[in-house]
Amino acid sequence: MNRRNKDDHRSDDPSSSSSASNSSRSYLNRDKPSHKNPNRIIPDSTMATQGWRGRRPDAAESDVPLNRANSQRFRLQGQHDDDDEERGGCGSDPRFIVGTCPFMCPEKERLQRERLRDLAVFERLDGDPARTSSDLAVKKFCRTISMKDIEASDVRPLPVLDRTLNYLLDLFDSSDHPFVTVHDFIFDRTRSIRQDLSMQNIIGDQAISLYEKMVKFHVISHHKLRKCATKGPPTSPMHHLNMEQLIKSLASLYNLYDINRKLDCDCENEAEFRSLYIFLHLGSQGHNHIMGESLSFWLSRLPPSVIRSKEMLFARTILRLYHVGNFWRFFYCISKEATYLQFCMIETCINEVRAEALACINHGGYKLHPYPLKLLCEILKMKESDLEYFCGLCGLETSVDEMGNRVLSLKQTSFSHPKGGLNTYDYSGLEQLMREMKI
Amino acid sequence: MWPSWVHKTQREPHTRAIPVWFSDLYRSRSPTQTMAYVSMGEAHRRITDYLNRFSDAISAQNAAVLRRLLAVTSDSHLLLSLADSLNVVQDTSRLVKQNEKWSQYGEMLVPLLRALQCYRIGQLVDSYSAFEKFANAFIQEFRNWETAWALEALYVIAYEIRVLAERADRELALSKKTTEKLKGAGSFLMTFFGKRPKACWSFVYHLELFKIYFKLGTVHLCRSVIRSIETARIFDFEEFPSRDKVTYMYYTGRLEVFNENFPAADQKLSYALSHCNPDHEANLRMILKYLIPVKLSLGILPQGSMLDIYNLVEYRDIVRALRRGDLRLLRCALQENEDRFLRSGVYLVLEKLELQVYRRLIKKIHVIQKHKDPSKAHQIKLEVIVKAMNWLEIEMDIDEVECIVAMLIYKNLVKGYFAHKSKVLVLSKQDPFPKLNGKPVSS
């Protein structure tokens, strides 16, 4: 079976870079695995057409035990583009596979990759690039050519996927390897998990829990990759790809929430995960239309219980403060209410807001009353040394007043928005946010 | 800005927005009667009468008569009494096949009668499915006719498809099933007009599609509809009847609101407003519902009387807050009507009016100070603004006020500077509150 992936080179170590500081707890595993059975849709014999191209393979041709029970109406969406590519031309197969593979990696693939020495660092037994074991190998993501080639033994059922994800996320905090390596591995393997979930059209509580964990992975990676950017090789392609998959996973997760709502299940984390979507619209790089839809429109379709939740109100407040330009309260609210996940998403535009703040103060202030940096630090949540450096990037000079305090002189004409927005500065009080993350 | 007739005195409000070209059809609505007892003989008579009318209308190419026979939801006396008869006779398909004059249209008549019958007894889902079958058959026939004489009948069919689908979905929702009929109606119309559209009636289908997509929430699908209208060479916008142009501008204007392109939204919705028939108050209200937030964000306030005439109460407090510089009132008004604003997609637009409220507040303080002591009026202590906020029960400390002031100056809503050490806002002596000039405020 041809499982070659064009990203083969990823399994080698990238050039060495110092490991980023990792927070030591495995917050990604904070949810206990659900003990409820996954909810599958009761058989509905009508196959609603969804306008998929491609023809269905005849029952006689394929030897895969197909599950006719799942109605196509309740389908994991949001990965349509991916699905079409991943499934190849036969996009319209509404009969979903039931996976039987008991390992994190199907046996066939494991043996093949061993032979070809296509093993990631984490998969190598005793560091040997040609040996692995069923405890270490994890199924790789691969764009499938056609659904006909997929066998049930290649697809992992839900309990195995759950186990696999937990194993992967335990690696997230590993400090033995540079973060980009860790991220890359988990990025690829979780994508494969999502592929397996989608192929089997698994919906229900456990699926939601898996998706939530994967979204968390992408969000926190989003934050950590920014930090890596200043130290190692430029990682913006990786950053961009991560964002892409973040959005896709969010879309699938929201779809699951919608489906589960119809089944009258309440998802306790829904509010927080919905709020992340709002933050995607912040900043000049913020996507104005995600998946072809404006934010106003997306909001208009949310159920009232979600819209009025604490997390969503916070997100909407931040969006308003951003657009109105009230930077004082913007930082104040973040420090007061943001969860760590929310902070990671907002972080993208924080430097932009800081620059705007400097622009406002520089523009409107009285020349003879320079602005004390200490106060600015409190407002913008930065260390004084970072703030000075940042002012420099904005073309602004700082000086010392007669009392020995550092101040920002005003009405400088040299202001400009800093280019290269990948720098991160410590956010004062971030430790507080992280401490409050529920374990 | 606002057309002059908008401010005329109050008229009796219409109860619903009815498309113009159906006014004759749908005004003759009888109150819904309970099923009347009809004898078998009388029932037969009424049905054969209807079948004759139908066949004659087609042979005579009389669209005006024909369209009355198809307007299922019009609740006309004719159709209601026909439906009662259908429920008595039951086996109408046999009846249709009896006579060659009618059986030649059997493919259309049988589902049409079924649709009417089901509609009468409140089975909307079945009614819709039957009507869709009828529409399909009708369209096949339409293609075979030499001229497009039955255009008006097609208008009615498009309308009925949408309305029946909406009601069918309501029925489905009540029994907790998936509401798929409106979506089906959308696909039906889409596939239908997708093939070589004939002259200008397909424009009507575009409009019905808009309505469906908005109702369904699949607004992004409108883009393909717009593209096909704009690229099709057969369409010359100016040639269309005014009512269609208004509808088109209304929907595209709403799309611009969703996408926050306010100058474009202003242009389109204003067009719709000025070309809309002044008698159609319900339509005017719908246009104003979206135009007002757009105008507000451009700094243009409607007169209070307009809000009263068109019953747009939800905006009353917001306009008041803008005039008074009352931040608390703005926030309350937003919260009170939160659901409504969120659903119509204008909430995010209205939120940003906060900037104008700040500006107005400072302006008011300036005016008050001018009365007290004109020479020092242009200096506003930040403390005073803090006090004003506290009086409005809004917590704001002096650092935040300073930052807001800095931001207002930067965005050119206020001209002047602030002195940090003395905690004072010094307004420019000339034109301290520049006009917004029709540009959106938050840029």
PDB file of C-alpha atoms in Angstrom, chain A residues 95-327:
ATOM      1  CA  ARG A  95     -21.310   4.258   4.280  1.00  0.00           C
ATOM      2  CA  PHE A  96     -18.700   4.718   6.951  1.00  0.00           C
ATOM      3  CA  ILE A  97     -16.019   2.333   7.959  1.00  0.00           C
ATOM      4  CA  VAL A  98     -15.862   0.795  11.386  1.00  0.00           C
ATOM      5  CA  GLY A  99     -12.235   0.626  12.327  1.00  0.00           C
ATOM      6  CA  THR A 100     -10.706  -2.420  13.972  1.00  0.00           C
ATOM      7  CA  CYS A 101      -7.052  -1.520  14.377  1.00  0.00           C
ATOM      8  CA  PRO A 102      -6.065  -2.124  18.009  1.00  0.00           C
ATOM      9  CA  PHE A 103      -2.748  -0.252  17.921  1.00  0.00           C
ATOM     10  CA  MET A 104      -1.803   3.379  17.688  1.00  0.00           C
ATOM     11  CA  CYS A 105      -0.366   2.513  14.312  1.00  0.00           C
ATOM     12  CA  PRO A 106      -1.700  -0.161  11.970  1.00  0.00           C
ATOM     13  CA  GLU A 107       0.647  -3.091  11.810  1.00  0.00           C
ATOM     14  CA  LYS A 108       1.138  -2.914   8.079  1.00  0.00           C
ATOM     15  CA  GLU A 109       2.183   0.699   8.183  1.00  0.00           C
ATOM     16  CA  ARG A 110       4.480   0.157  11.117  1.00  0.00           C
ATOM     17  CA  LEU A 111       6.370  -2.632   9.404  1.00  0.00           C
ATOM     18  CA  GLN A 112       6.608  -0.696   6.195  1.00  0.00           C
ATOM     19  CA  ARG A 113       7.936   2.433   7.831  1.00  0.00           C
ATOM     20  CA  GLU A 114      10.438   0.385   9.779  1.00  0.00           C
ATOM     21  CA  ARG A 115      11.705  -1.026   6.529  1.00  0.00           C
ATOM     22  CA  LEU A 116      11.905   2.380   4.908  1.00  0.00           C
ATOM     23  CA  ARG A 117      13.414   3.956   8.032  1.00  0.00           C
ATOM     24  CA  ASP A 118      10.617   6.470   8.026  1.00  0.00           C
ATOM     25  CA  LEU A 119      10.340   6.888  11.789  1.00  0.00           C
ATOM     26  CA  ALA A 120      10.012  10.084  13.790  1.00  0.00           C
ATOM     27  CA  VAL A 121      12.349  10.651  16.719  1.00  0.00           C
ATOM     28  CA  PHE A 122       9.634   9.742  19.192  1.00  0.00           C
ATOM     29  CA  GLU A 123       8.921   6.482  17.452  1.00  0.00           C
ATOM     30  CA  ARG A 124      12.427   5.113  17.520  1.00  0.00           C
ATOM     31  CA  LEU A 125      13.193   2.223  19.819  1.00  0.00           C
ATOM     32  CA  ASP A 126      16.374   3.071  21.711  1.00  0.00           C
ATOM     33  CA  GLY A 127      17.101   5.774  19.196  1.00  0.00           C
ATOM     34  CA  ASP A 128      17.418   3.275  16.350  1.00  0.00           C
ATOM     35  CA  PRO A 129      16.021   4.872  13.181  1.00  0.00           C
ATOM     36  CA  ALA A 130      15.069   1.469  11.821  1.00  0.00           C
ATOM     37  CA  ARG A 131      13.246  -0.011  14.762  1.00  0.00           C
ATOM     38  CA  THR A 132      10.035   0.792  16.478  1.00  0.00           C
ATOM     39  CA  SER A 133       7.423  -0.937  18.547  1.00  0.00           C
ATOM     40  CA  SER A 134       3.675  -0.967  18.802  1.00  0.00           C
ATOM     41  CA  ASP A 135       3.969   1.216  21.896  1.00  0.00           C
ATOM     42  CA  LEU A 136       5.846   3.928  20.076  1.00  0.00           C
ATOM     43  CA  ALA A 137       4.612   4.004  16.512  1.00  0.00           C
ATOM     44  CA  VAL A 138       1.701   6.309  15.749  1.00  0.00           C
ATOM     45  CA  LYS A 139      -0.224   6.349  12.502  1.00  0.00           C
ATOM     46  CA  LYS A 140       0.892   9.047  10.127  1.00  0.00           C
ATOM     47  CA  PHE A 141      -1.369  11.407   8.273  1.00  0.00           C
ATOM     48  CA  CYS A 142      -1.644  10.633   4.620  1.00  0.00           C
ATOM     49  CA  ARG A 143      -3.918  11.883   1.883  1.00  0.00           C
ATOM     50  CA  THR A 144      -5.751   8.785   0.800  1.00  0.00           C
ATOM     51  CA  ILE A 145      -5.998   8.094  -2.865  1.00  0.00           C
ATOM     52  CA  SER A 146      -9.299   6.336  -2.751  1.00  0.00           C
ATOM     53  CA  MET A 147     -11.607   5.011  -0.120  1.00  0.00           C
ATOM     54  CA  LYS A 148     -11.606   1.639  -1.786  1.00  0.00           C
ATOM     55  CA  ASP A 149      -8.079   0.985  -0.614  1.00  0.00           C
ATOM     56  CA  ILE A 150      -8.889   1.584   3.013  1.00  0.00           C
ATOM     57  CA  GLU A 151      -9.367  -1.502   5.121  1.00  0.00           C
ATOM     58  CA  ALA A 152     -10.955  -1.695   8.519  1.00  0.00           C
ATOM     59  CA  SER A 153      -7.701  -2.869  10.022  1.00  0.00           C
ATOM     60  CA  ASP A 154      -6.098   0.411   9.010  1.00  0.00           C
ATOM     61  CA  VAL A 155      -8.568   2.537  10.901  1.00  0.00           C
ATOM     62  CA  ARG A 156      -8.472   2.948  14.643  1.00  0.00           C
ATOM     63  CA  PRO A 157     -11.719   2.757  16.622  1.00  0.00           C
ATOM     64  CA  LEU A 158     -12.663   5.350  19.183  1.00  0.00           C
ATOM     65  CA  PRO A 159     -11.063   3.870  22.328  1.00  0.00           C
ATOM     66  CA  VAL A 160      -7.767   3.471  20.519  1.00  0.00           C
ATOM     67  CA  LEU A 161      -7.962   7.020  19.221  1.00  0.00           C
ATOM     68  CA  ASP A 162      -8.569   8.238  22.732  1.00  0.00           C
ATOM     69  CA  ARG A 163      -5.565   6.354  24.014  1.00  0.00           C
ATOM     70  CA  THR A 164      -3.433   7.590  21.136  1.00  0.00           C
ATOM     71  CA  LEU A 165      -4.339  11.199  21.718  1.00  0.00           C
ATOM     72  CA  ASN A 166      -3.546  10.988  25.405  1.00  0.00           C
ATOM     73  CA  TYR A 167      -0.196   9.445  24.576  1.00  0.00           C
ATOM     74  CA  LEU A 168       0.589  12.219  22.106  1.00  0.00           C
ATOM     75  CA  LEU A 169      -0.415  14.992  24.427  1.00  0.00           C
ATOM     76  CA  ASP A 170       1.775  13.567  27.165  1.00  0.00           C
ATOM     77  CA  LEU A 171       4.656  14.230  24.818  1.00  0.00           C
ATOM     78  CA  PHE A 172       3.674  17.864  24.496  1.00  0.00           C
ATOM     79  CA  ASP A 173       5.551  18.869  27.606  1.00  0.00           C
ATOM     80  CA  SER A 174       8.600  16.795  26.845  1.00  0.00           C
ATOM     81  CA  SER A 175      11.715  18.872  27.096  1.00  0.00           C
ATOM     82  CA  ASP A 176      14.031  16.327  25.497  1.00  0.00           C
ATOM     83  CA  HIS A 177      13.496  17.786  22.090  1.00  0.00           C
ATOM     84  CA  PRO A 178      13.067  21.292  20.720  1.00  0.00           C
ATOM     85  CA  PHE A 179       9.489  22.415  20.697  1.00  0.00           C
ATOM     86  CA  VAL A 180       9.230  22.637  16.931  1.00  0.00           C
ATOM     87  CA  THR A 181      10.038  18.942  16.671  1.00  0.00           C
ATOM     88  CA  VAL A 182       7.481  18.041  19.280  1.00  0.00           C
ATOM     89  CA  HIS A 183       4.897  20.247  17.653  1.00  0.00           C
ATOM     90  CA  ASP A 184       5.543  18.880  14.230  1.00  0.00           C
ATOM     91  CA  PHE A 185       5.085  15.297  15.358  1.00  0.00           C
ATOM     92  CA  ILE A 186       1.922  15.915  17.314  1.00  0.00           C
ATOM     93  CA  PHE A 187       0.580  18.142  14.522  1.00  0.00           C
ATOM     94  CA  ASP A 188       0.848  15.373  11.996  1.00  0.00           C
ATOM     95  CA  ARG A 189      -0.360  12.543  14.199  1.00  0.00           C
ATOM     96  CA  THR A 190      -3.388  14.431  15.487  1.00  0.00           C
ATOM     97  CA  ARG A 191      -4.316  15.201  11.927  1.00  0.00           C
ATOM     98  CA  SER A 192      -4.390  11.489  11.328  1.00  0.00           C
ATOM     99  CA  ILE A 193      -6.598  11.041  14.374  1.00  0.00           C
ATOM    100  CA  ARG A 194      -9.035  13.550  12.966  1.00  0.00           C
ATOM    101  CA  GLN A 195      -8.971  11.722   9.685  1.00  0.00           C
ATOM    102  CA  ASP A 196      -9.866   8.453  11.391  1.00  0.00           C
ATOM    103  CA  LEU A 197     -12.653  10.134  13.322  1.00  0.00           C
ATOM    104  CA  SER A 198     -14.056  11.638  10.194  1.00  0.00           C
ATOM    105  CA  MET A 199     -13.842   8.431   8.192  1.00  0.00           C
ATOM    106  CA  GLN A 200     -15.915   6.680  10.804  1.00  0.00           C
ATOM    107  CA  ASN A 201     -18.207   9.655  11.262  1.00  0.00           C
ATOM    108  CA  ILE A 202     -17.864   9.441  15.011  1.00  0.00           C
ATOM    109  CA  ILE A 203     -19.921  12.008  16.843  1.00  0.00           C
ATOM    110  CA  GLY A 204     -20.918  12.333  20.479  1.00  0.00           C
ATOM    111  CA  ASP A 205     -19.402  13.250  23.815  1.00  0.00           C
ATOM    112  CA  GLN A 206     -16.140  11.460  23.399  1.00  0.00           C
ATOM    113  CA  ALA A 207     -15.559  12.881  19.955  1.00  0.00           C
ATOM    114  CA  ILE A 208     -16.139  16.323  21.376  1.00  0.00           C
ATOM    115  CA  SER A 209     -13.645  15.675  24.110  1.00  0.00           C
ATOM    116  CA  LEU A 210     -11.046  14.557  21.585  1.00  0.00           C
ATOM    117  CA  TYR A 211     -11.585  17.553  19.379  1.00  0.00           C
ATOM    118  CA  GLU A 212     -11.419  19.908  22.328  1.00  0.00           C
ATOM    119  CA  LYS A 213      -8.050  18.499  23.282  1.00  0.00           C
ATOM    120  CA  MET A 214      -6.774  18.834  19.757  1.00  0.00           C
ATOM    121  CA  VAL A 215      -7.967  22.395  19.513  1.00  0.00           C
ATOM    122  CA  LYS A 216      -6.196  23.123  22.757  1.00  0.00           C
ATOM    123  CA  PHE A 217      -3.050  21.673  21.301  1.00  0.00           C
ATOM    124  CA  HIS A 218      -3.234  23.968  18.300  1.00  0.00           C
ATOM    125  CA  VAL A 219      -4.016  27.010  20.387  1.00  0.00           C
ATOM    126  CA  ILE A 220      -1.183  26.515  22.832  1.00  0.00           C
ATOM    127  CA  SER A 221       1.177  25.669  19.991  1.00  0.00           C
ATOM    128  CA  HIS A 222       0.125  28.908  18.376  1.00  0.00           C
ATOM    129  CA  HIS A 223       1.397  30.677  21.464  1.00  0.00           C
ATOM    130  CA  LYS A 224       4.573  28.661  21.817  1.00  0.00           C
ATOM    131  CA  LEU A 225       5.559  28.838  18.186  1.00  0.00           C
ATOM    132  CA  ARG A 226       5.611  32.596  18.403  1.00  0.00           C
ATOM    133  CA  LYS A 227       8.159  32.352  21.157  1.00  0.00           C
ATOM    134  CA  CYS A 228      10.268  29.981  19.119  1.00  0.00           C
ATOM    135  CA  ALA A 229      10.331  32.331  16.206  1.00  0.00           C
ATOM    136  CA  THR A 230      12.731  34.739  17.794  1.00  0.00           C
ATOM    137  CA  LYS A 231      15.225  32.077  18.699  1.00  0.00           C
ATOM    138  CA  GLY A 232      15.365  29.429  16.003  1.00  0.00           C
ATOM    139  CA  PRO A 233      14.886  29.283  12.280  1.00  0.00           C
ATOM    140  CA  PRO A 234      11.874  31.202  10.978  1.00  0.00           C
ATOM    141  CA  THR A 235       8.804  29.110  11.534  1.00  0.00           C
ATOM    142  CA  SER A 236       6.082  31.153   9.945  1.00  0.00           C
ATOM    143  CA  PRO A 237       5.056  28.436   7.467  1.00  0.00           C
ATOM    144  CA  MET A 238       4.552  26.155  10.437  1.00  0.00           C
ATOM    145  CA  HIS A 239       2.670  28.879  12.228  1.00  0.00           C
ATOM    146  CA  HIS A 240       0.427  29.372   9.269  1.00  0.00           C
ATOM    147  CA  LEU A 241      -0.251  25.661   8.855  1.00  0.00           C
ATOM    148  CA  ASN A 242      -1.025  25.381  12.528  1.00  0.00           C
ATOM    149  CA  MET A 243      -3.531  28.178  12.248  1.00  0.00           C
ATOM    150  CA  GLU A 244      -5.098  26.480   9.266  1.00  0.00           C
ATOM    151  CA  GLN A 245      -5.614  23.253  11.155  1.00  0.00           C
ATOM    152  CA  LEU A 246      -6.781  25.152  14.188  1.00  0.00           C
ATOM    153  CA  ILE A 247      -9.573  26.672  12.176  1.00  0.00           C
ATOM    154  CA  LYS A 248     -10.490  23.349  10.631  1.00  0.00           C
ATOM    155  CA  SER A 249     -10.609  21.602  13.983  1.00  0.00           C
ATOM    156  CA  LEU A 250     -12.698  24.393  15.418  1.00  0.00           C
ATOM    157  CA  ALA A 251     -15.137  24.058  12.563  1.00  0.00           C
ATOM    158  CA  SER A 252     -15.499  20.329  13.141  1.00  0.00           C
ATOM    159  CA  LEU A 253     -15.861  20.889  16.858  1.00  0.00           C
ATOM    160  CA  TYR A 254     -18.620  23.435  16.353  1.00  0.00           C
ATOM    161  CA  ASN A 255     -20.383  21.066  14.052  1.00  0.00           C
ATOM    162  CA  LEU A 256     -20.258  18.418  16.758  1.00  0.00           C
ATOM    163  CA  TYR A 257     -21.678  20.874  19.279  1.00  0.00           C
ATOM    164  CA  ASP A 258     -24.555  21.636  16.926  1.00  0.00           C
ATOM    165  CA  ILE A 259     -25.261  17.966  16.356  1.00  0.00           C
ATOM    166  CA  ASN A 260     -25.145  17.197  20.041  1.00  0.00           C
ATOM    167  CA  ARG A 261     -27.440  20.044  20.817  1.00  0.00           C
ATOM    168  CA  LYS A 262     -30.060  18.437  18.621  1.00  0.00           C
ATOM    169  CA  LEU A 263     -29.649  15.332  20.738  1.00  0.00           C
ATOM    170  CA  ASP A 264     -30.170  17.471  23.814  1.00  0.00           C
ATOM    171  CA  CYS A 265     -26.694  17.038  25.209  1.00  0.00           C
ATOM    172  CA  ASP A 266     -25.058  19.904  26.993  1.00  0.00           C
ATOM    173  CA  CYS A 267     -21.419  20.536  26.341  1.00  0.00           C
ATOM    174  CA  GLU A 268     -19.841  22.251  29.294  1.00  0.00           C
ATOM    175  CA  ASN A 269     -16.854  23.682  27.509  1.00  0.00           C
ATOM    176  CA  GLU A 270     -18.731  24.938  24.529  1.00  0.00           C
ATOM    177  CA  ALA A 271     -18.752  28.559  25.610  1.00  0.00           C
ATOM    178  CA  GLU A 272     -15.005  28.774  25.943  1.00  0.00           C
ATOM    179  CA  PHE A 273     -14.332  27.087  22.633  1.00  0.00           C
ATOM    180  CA  ARG A 274     -16.844  29.247  20.836  1.00  0.00           C
ATOM    181  CA  SER A 275     -15.206  32.320  22.263  1.00  0.00           C
ATOM    182  CA  LEU A 276     -11.932  31.363  20.593  1.00  0.00           C
ATOM    183  CA  TYR A 277     -13.575  31.898  17.261  1.00  0.00           C
ATOM    184  CA  ILE A 278     -14.212  35.521  18.052  1.00  0.00           C
ATOM    185  CA  PHE A 279     -10.560  36.145  18.736  1.00  0.00           C
ATOM    186  CA  LEU A 280      -9.685  34.952  15.274  1.00  0.00           C
ATOM    187  CA  HIS A 281     -11.223  38.181  14.039  1.00  0.00           C
ATOM    188  CA  LEU A 282      -8.959  40.438  16.034  1.00  0.00           C
ATOM    189  CA  GLY A 283      -6.065  42.289  14.596  1.00  0.00           C
ATOM    190  CA  SER A 284      -5.210  43.437  11.143  1.00  0.00           C
ATOM    191  CA  GLN A 285      -4.253  39.879  10.314  1.00  0.00           C
ATOM    192  CA  GLY A 286      -7.546  38.772  11.731  1.00  0.00           C
ATOM    193  CA  HIS A 287      -9.555  36.915   9.219  1.00  0.00           C
ATOM    194  CA  ASN A 288     -12.607  38.947   8.394  1.00  0.00           C
ATOM    195  CA  HIS A 289     -14.390  36.113   6.815  1.00  0.00           C
ATOM    196  CA  ILE A 290     -13.636  32.708   8.043  1.00  0.00           C
ATOM    197  CA  MET A 291     -15.060  29.962   5.916  1.00  0.00           C
ATOM    198  CA  GLY A 292     -16.912  32.531   3.876  1.00  0.00           C
ATOM    199  CA  GLU A 293     -18.949  33.903   6.720  1.00  0.00           C
ATOM    200  CA  SER A 294     -18.901  37.203   8.531  1.00  0.00           C
ATOM    201  CA  LEU A 295     -18.703  37.300  12.311  1.00  0.00           C
ATOM    202  CA  SER A 296     -22.019  39.143  12.642  1.00  0.00           C
ATOM    203  CA  PHE A 297     -23.655  36.370  10.802  1.00  0.00           C
ATOM    204  CA  TRP A 298     -22.007  33.641  12.824  1.00  0.00           C
ATOM    205  CA  LEU A 299     -23.141  35.310  16.033  1.00  0.00           C
ATOM    206  CA  SER A 300     -26.683  35.625  14.802  1.00  0.00           C
ATOM    207  CA  ARG A 301     -26.980  31.880  14.640  1.00  0.00           C
ATOM    208  CA  LEU A 302     -25.652  30.955  18.043  1.00  0.00           C
ATOM    209  CA  PRO A 303     -28.088  29.755  20.698  1.00  0.00           C
ATOM    210  CA  PRO A 304     -28.787  32.333  23.419  1.00  0.00           C
ATOM    211  CA  SER A 305     -27.336  30.184  26.196  1.00  0.00           C
ATOM    212  CA  VAL A 306     -23.961  30.275  24.493  1.00  0.00           C
ATOM    213  CA  ILE A 307     -24.072  33.946  23.549  1.00  0.00           C
ATOM    214  CA  ARG A 308     -24.795  35.021  27.098  1.00  0.00           C
ATOM    215  CA  SER A 309     -22.169  32.833  28.694  1.00  0.00           C
ATOM    216  CA  LYS A 310     -19.371  34.408  30.653  1.00  0.00           C
ATOM    217  CA  GLU A 311     -16.713  33.386  28.158  1.00  0.00           C
ATOM    218  CA  MET A 312     -18.589  34.709  25.158  1.00  0.00           C
ATOM    219  CA  LEU A 313     -19.408  37.977  26.873  1.00  0.00           C
ATOM    220  CA  PHE A 314     -15.754  38.378  27.618  1.00  0.00           C
ATOM    221  CA  ALA A 315     -14.822  37.670  24.027  1.00  0.00           C
ATOM    222  CA  ARG A 316     -17.386  40.131  22.730  1.00  0.00           C
ATOM    223  CA  THR A 317     -16.175  42.747  25.156  1.00  0.00           C
ATOM    224  CA  ILE A 318     -12.609  42.307  24.006  1.00  0.00           C
ATOM    225  CA  LEU A 319     -13.714  42.592  20.393  1.00  0.00           C
ATOM    226  CA  ARG A 320     -15.586  45.789  21.157  1.00  0.00           C
ATOM    227  CA  LEU A 321     -12.705  47.275  23.113  1.00  0.00           C
ATOM    228  CA  TYR A 322     -10.379  46.445  20.279  1.00  0.00           C
ATOM    229  CA  HIS A 323     -12.556  48.109  17.666  1.00  0.00           C
ATOM    230  CA  VAL A 324     -13.377  51.123  19.785  1.00  0.00           C
ATOM    231  CA  GLY A 325      -9.710  51.501  20.678  1.00  0.00           C
ATOM    232  CA  ASN A 326      -9.965  51.520  24.444  1.00  0.00           C
ATOM    233  CA  PHE A 327      -6.583  49.947  25.085  1.00  0.00           C
TER     234      PHE A 327
END
